[in-house]
CSV table of C-alpha atoms in Angstrom, one decimal:
chain,number,residue,atom,x,y,z
A,1,ASP,CA,110.7,141.7,75.5
A,2,ALA,CA,110.1,143.3,79.0
A,3,GLY,CA,112.1,146.7,79.5
A,4,ILE,CA,114.8,145.6,81.8
A,5,THR,CA,118.3,146.8,82.4
A,6,GLN,CA,121.3,145.9,84.6
A,7,SER,CA,124.4,147.7,85.3
A,8,PRO,CA,127.3,147.1,85.1
A,9,ARG,CA,126.9,144.0,82.9
A,10,HIS,CA,130.6,142.7,84.0
A,11,LYS,CA,132.4,143.6,87.2
A,12,VAL,CA,135.7,142.6,88.8
A,13,THR,CA,136.4,143.7,92.1
A,14,GLU,CA,138.6,142.8,95.2
A,15,THR,CA,137.7,141.6,98.5
A,16,GLY,CA,136.2,143.7,100.9
A,17,THR,CA,135.3,146.3,98.5
A,18,PRO,CA,131.5,147.6,98.6
A,19,VAL,CA,129.7,146.8,95.0
A,20,THR,CA,126.3,148.2,93.7
A,21,LEU,CA,124.6,146.7,91.3
A,22,ARG,CA,121.4,148.3,89.5
A,23,CYS,CA,118.1,147.0,88.2
A,24,HIS,CA,116.3,149.4,85.9
A,25,GLN,CA,112.5,148.8,84.7
A,26,THR,CA,110.5,150.8,82.1
A,27,GLU,CA,107.5,148.6,82.5
A,28,ASN,CA,106.1,149.9,85.9
A,29,HIS,CA,105.9,146.5,87.5
A,30,ARG,CA,105.4,146.5,91.3
A,31,TYR,CA,107.6,143.3,91.9
A,32,MET,CA,111.4,143.3,91.5
A,33,TYR,CA,113.4,140.4,92.4
A,34,TRP,CA,117.1,140.0,92.9
A,35,TYR,CA,118.8,136.3,92.2
A,36,ARG,CA,122.1,135.0,92.0
A,37,GLN,CA,123.1,132.1,89.7
A,38,ASP,CA,125.6,129.3,90.3
A,39,PRO,CA,126.4,126.3,89.0
A,40,GLY,CA,124.7,123.5,90.5
A,41,HIS,CA,122.3,125.4,92.6
A,42,GLY,CA,119.8,127.2,90.0
A,43,LEU,CA,118.6,130.5,90.9
A,44,ARG,CA,118.5,131.5,94.6
A,45,LEU,CA,116.7,134.7,95.7
A,46,ILE,CA,118.7,137.3,97.5
A,47,HIS,CA,116.0,140.0,98.1
A,48,TYR,CA,112.9,141.2,96.5
A,49,SER,CA,110.6,144.2,96.8
A,50,TYR,CA,107.0,144.6,96.7
A,51,GLY,CA,106.6,148.3,96.2
A,52,VAL,CA,108.8,151.6,96.6
A,53,LYS,CA,110.6,151.4,100.1
A,54,ASP,CA,109.0,147.8,100.5
A,55,THR,CA,111.7,145.1,100.7
A,56,ASP,CA,112.5,141.7,102.1
A,57,LYS,CA,114.8,139.0,102.4
A,58,GLY,CA,115.1,136.1,100.2
A,59,GLU,CA,117.1,132.7,100.9
A,60,VAL,CA,120.4,133.9,100.7
A,61,SER,CA,120.5,137.5,101.8
A,62,ASP,CA,123.6,137.3,104.0
A,63,GLY,CA,125.7,140.1,102.9
A,64,TYR,CA,123.8,141.9,100.5
A,65,SER,CA,121.3,144.9,101.1
A,66,VAL,CA,119.0,146.6,99.0
A,67,SER,CA,117.2,149.9,98.4
A,68,ARG,CA,114.0,150.9,96.3
A,69,SER,CA,113.4,154.6,96.3
A,70,LYS,CA,111.8,154.7,92.8
A,71,THR,CA,109.1,152.0,91.2
A,72,GLU,CA,111.9,151.8,88.3
A,73,ASP,CA,114.9,151.3,90.1
A,74,PHE,CA,116.0,148.5,92.4
A,75,LEU,CA,119.7,148.4,93.9
A,76,LEU,CA,121.6,145.3,95.3
A,77,THR,CA,124.5,146.3,97.3
A,78,LEU,CA,127.3,143.9,98.3
A,79,GLU,CA,128.4,145.4,101.8
A,80,SER,CA,131.9,143.9,101.8
A,81,ALA,CA,132.2,141.7,98.6
A,82,THR,CA,133.8,138.0,99.3
A,83,SER,CA,134.9,135.4,96.8
A,84,SER,CA,132.0,133.6,97.6
A,85,GLN,CA,129.8,136.4,95.9
A,86,THR,CA,131.5,135.7,92.7
A,87,SER,CA,128.6,134.8,90.5
A,88,VAL,CA,126.0,135.8,88.0
A,89,TYR,CA,123.2,138.3,89.3
A,90,PHE,CA,119.8,138.4,87.7
A,91,CYS,CA,116.9,141.1,88.4
A,92,ALA,CA,113.3,140.0,87.5
A,93,ILE,CA,110.0,141.8,87.6
A,94,SER,CA,106.5,140.8,87.9
A,95,GLU,CA,103.0,142.3,87.8
A,96,PRO,CA,100.4,140.2,89.5
A,97,SER,CA,97.8,141.3,87.0
A,98,GLY,CA,100.0,140.0,84.2
A,99,GLY,CA,99.9,136.6,85.2
A,100,GLU,CA,102.8,136.5,87.8
A,101,THR,CA,105.3,135.3,85.5
A,102,GLN,CA,108.7,136.8,86.3
A,103,TYR,CA,110.7,138.5,83.4
A,104,PHE,CA,114.2,138.4,83.7
A,105,GLY,CA,117.2,141.4,83.0
A,106,PRO,CA,120.4,140.3,81.2
A,107,GLY,CA,122.6,139.7,84.2
A,108,THR,CA,125.6,141.1,85.9
A,109,ARG,CA,128.7,139.0,86.0
A,110,LEU,CA,130.8,139.6,89.1
A,111,LEU,CA,134.0,138.7,89.7
A,112,VAL,CA,135.5,138.9,93.3
A,113,LEU,CA,139.2,138.4,93.6
B,1,GLU,CA,110.3,125.0,102.9
B,2,LEU,CA,109.2,124.4,99.2
B,3,LYS,CA,111.7,122.1,97.4
B,4,VAL,CA,111.8,121.9,93.6
B,5,GLU,CA,113.5,118.9,92.0
B,6,GLN,CA,114.1,118.5,88.3
B,7,ASN,CA,115.4,115.5,86.7
B,8,PRO,CA,117.5,114.5,84.9
B,9,LEU,CA,119.8,117.2,85.3
B,10,PHE,CA,121.9,116.5,82.3
B,11,LEU,CA,120.3,115.3,79.2
B,12,SER,CA,122.2,114.7,75.7
B,13,MET,CA,119.7,113.3,73.1
B,14,GLN,CA,120.0,112.7,69.4
B,15,GLU,CA,117.9,114.7,66.9
B,16,GLY,CA,114.7,113.4,66.0
B,17,LYS,CA,114.1,111.8,69.6
B,18,ASN,CA,111.5,112.2,72.1
B,19,TYR,CA,112.3,112.9,75.7
B,20,THR,CA,110.5,114.3,79.1
B,21,ILE,CA,111.8,116.5,81.7
B,22,TYR,CA,110.5,116.2,85.2
B,23,CYS,CA,109.6,118.8,87.8
B,24,ASN,CA,108.5,117.5,91.2
B,25,TYR,CA,107.9,119.9,94.2
B,26,SER,CA,107.1,119.4,97.8
B,27,THR,CA,104.4,121.6,98.5
B,28,THR,CA,100.8,122.4,97.2
B,29,SER,CA,101.1,125.1,94.4
B,30,ASP,CA,99.1,125.3,91.3
B,31,ARG,CA,101.3,127.8,89.2
B,32,LEU,CA,104.4,126.3,87.4
B,33,TYR,CA,106.6,128.3,85.1
B,34,TRP,CA,108.8,126.8,82.6
B,35,TYR,CA,112.0,128.9,81.5
B,36,ARG,CA,114.8,128.3,79.2
B,37,GLN,CA,118.4,129.7,79.4
B,38,ASP,CA,120.9,129.8,76.4
B,39,PRO,CA,124.4,130.0,77.5
B,40,GLY,CA,125.9,133.1,78.8
B,41,LYS,CA,122.2,134.5,78.4
B,42,SER,CA,119.0,135.6,80.6
B,43,LEU,CA,116.2,133.4,81.3
B,44,GLU,CA,113.3,133.3,78.7
B,45,SER,CA,109.9,132.6,79.9
B,46,LEU,CA,108.6,129.5,78.0
B,47,PHE,CA,105.2,128.3,79.6
B,48,VAL,CA,102.9,129.5,82.5
B,49,LEU,CA,100.4,126.7,84.0
B,50,LEU,CA,98.1,127.9,86.3
B,51,SER,CA,96.0,125.1,87.1
B,52,ASN,CA,95.6,121.5,87.7
B,53,GLY,CA,95.6,119.7,84.4
B,54,ALA,CA,96.8,122.6,82.3
B,55,VAL,CA,98.7,121.8,79.3
B,56,LYS,CA,100.5,124.4,77.2
B,57,GLN,CA,102.5,123.6,73.6
B,58,GLU,CA,104.9,125.7,71.7
B,59,GLY,CA,106.4,123.9,68.5
B,60,ARG,CA,108.3,120.9,69.7
B,61,LEU,CA,107.8,121.6,73.3
B,62,MET,CA,104.7,120.7,75.4
B,63,ALA,CA,104.4,121.6,79.2
B,64,SER,CA,101.8,119.9,81.4
B,65,LEU,CA,101.0,120.2,85.3
B,66,ASP,CA,99.4,117.8,87.9
B,67,THR,CA,98.9,119.4,90.9
B,68,LYS,CA,97.8,116.5,92.7
B,69,ALA,CA,100.8,114.6,92.2
B,70,ARG,CA,102.9,117.8,92.5
B,71,LEU,CA,104.6,117.1,89.2
B,72,SER,CA,105.1,119.2,86.1
B,73,THR,CA,106.7,117.9,82.8
B,74,LEU,CA,108.3,119.4,79.8
B,75,HIS,CA,108.0,116.9,76.5
B,76,ILE,CA,110.1,117.0,73.9
B,77,THR,CA,109.1,115.9,70.6
B,78,ALA,CA,111.5,115.0,67.6
B,79,ALA,CA,114.4,117.2,69.0
B,80,VAL,CA,116.3,119.6,67.0
B,81,HIS,CA,119.9,121.1,67.7
B,82,ASP,CA,118.3,124.6,68.3
B,83,LEU,CA,116.6,123.1,71.6
B,84,SER,CA,119.9,122.7,73.2
B,85,ALA,CA,119.6,125.0,76.2
B,86,THR,CA,119.1,124.9,79.9
B,87,TYR,CA,115.6,124.4,81.3
B,88,PHE,CA,114.3,125.6,84.5
B,89,CYS,CA,111.0,124.8,86.1
B,90,ALA,CA,109.7,127.3,88.8
B,91,VAL,CA,107.0,127.2,91.3
B,92,GLY,CA,104.9,129.8,92.6
B,93,GLY,CA,102.0,130.4,94.9
B,94,GLY,CA,104.3,131.6,97.5
B,95,SER,CA,103.9,135.3,99.4
B,96,ASN,CA,104.7,138.4,97.4
B,97,TYR,CA,104.5,136.1,94.0
B,98,LYS,CA,107.8,134.6,95.1
B,99,LEU,CA,109.1,131.5,92.8
B,100,THR,CA,111.4,128.8,93.9
B,101,PHE,CA,113.4,127.2,91.0
B,102,GLY,CA,114.6,123.8,90.4
B,103,LYS,CA,118.4,123.6,89.6
B,104,GLY,CA,117.9,123.3,85.8
B,105,THR,CA,118.1,120.6,83.1
B,106,LEU,CA,121.1,121.2,80.8
B,107,LEU,CA,119.6,119.5,77.3
B,108,THR,CA,122.3,118.8,74.5
B,109,VAL,CA,120.6,117.8,71.3
B,110,ASN,CA,123.4,116.2,69.0
B,111,PRO,CA,122.9,115.9,65.3
């Protein structure tokens, strides 16, 4: 299994509170991605990174920001959590030389009350 | 904008039967990925299809890619209960190796 961890694995928070989710990899992969998974929507890309300090928006980026100061860590911040951001969040990594397959972390279940 | 459609979205089948899940996509791509997700778990890579006519098989699952028709299929042969899961197709070829996912097919195999 690809060495990807996410923390926390579960979180309950209140509306208006900032929340940061962490993705950590030990594979030295260049690309990292944050997705959210909601019933009926599949996986939707929030933000991604193509290198240290290089990030860009995905299709559902409003209300989220990211940072990547080291190859191994990719942080997702909900600036002011809303109930619509209740979801399961997955981090993924890929390396083009490895066939471009994305490998997924275990996920973080977030409940915003 | 790339759109990926899977069908059916829900599939209930009996053990021992065969069935096919379809994945259609809207723009040209020769990179197609299949994933499996068990309830409450993460996504596991099943197949990577990187050219027209590519076919991959693993146990009772076989995936194929027709880039001209913009169609991939996941064929299930003689289903068993352990295959119950949600199956996602994802289309690549975008910038920065991004993937666009279908909504998933929830497969339930009944005894």
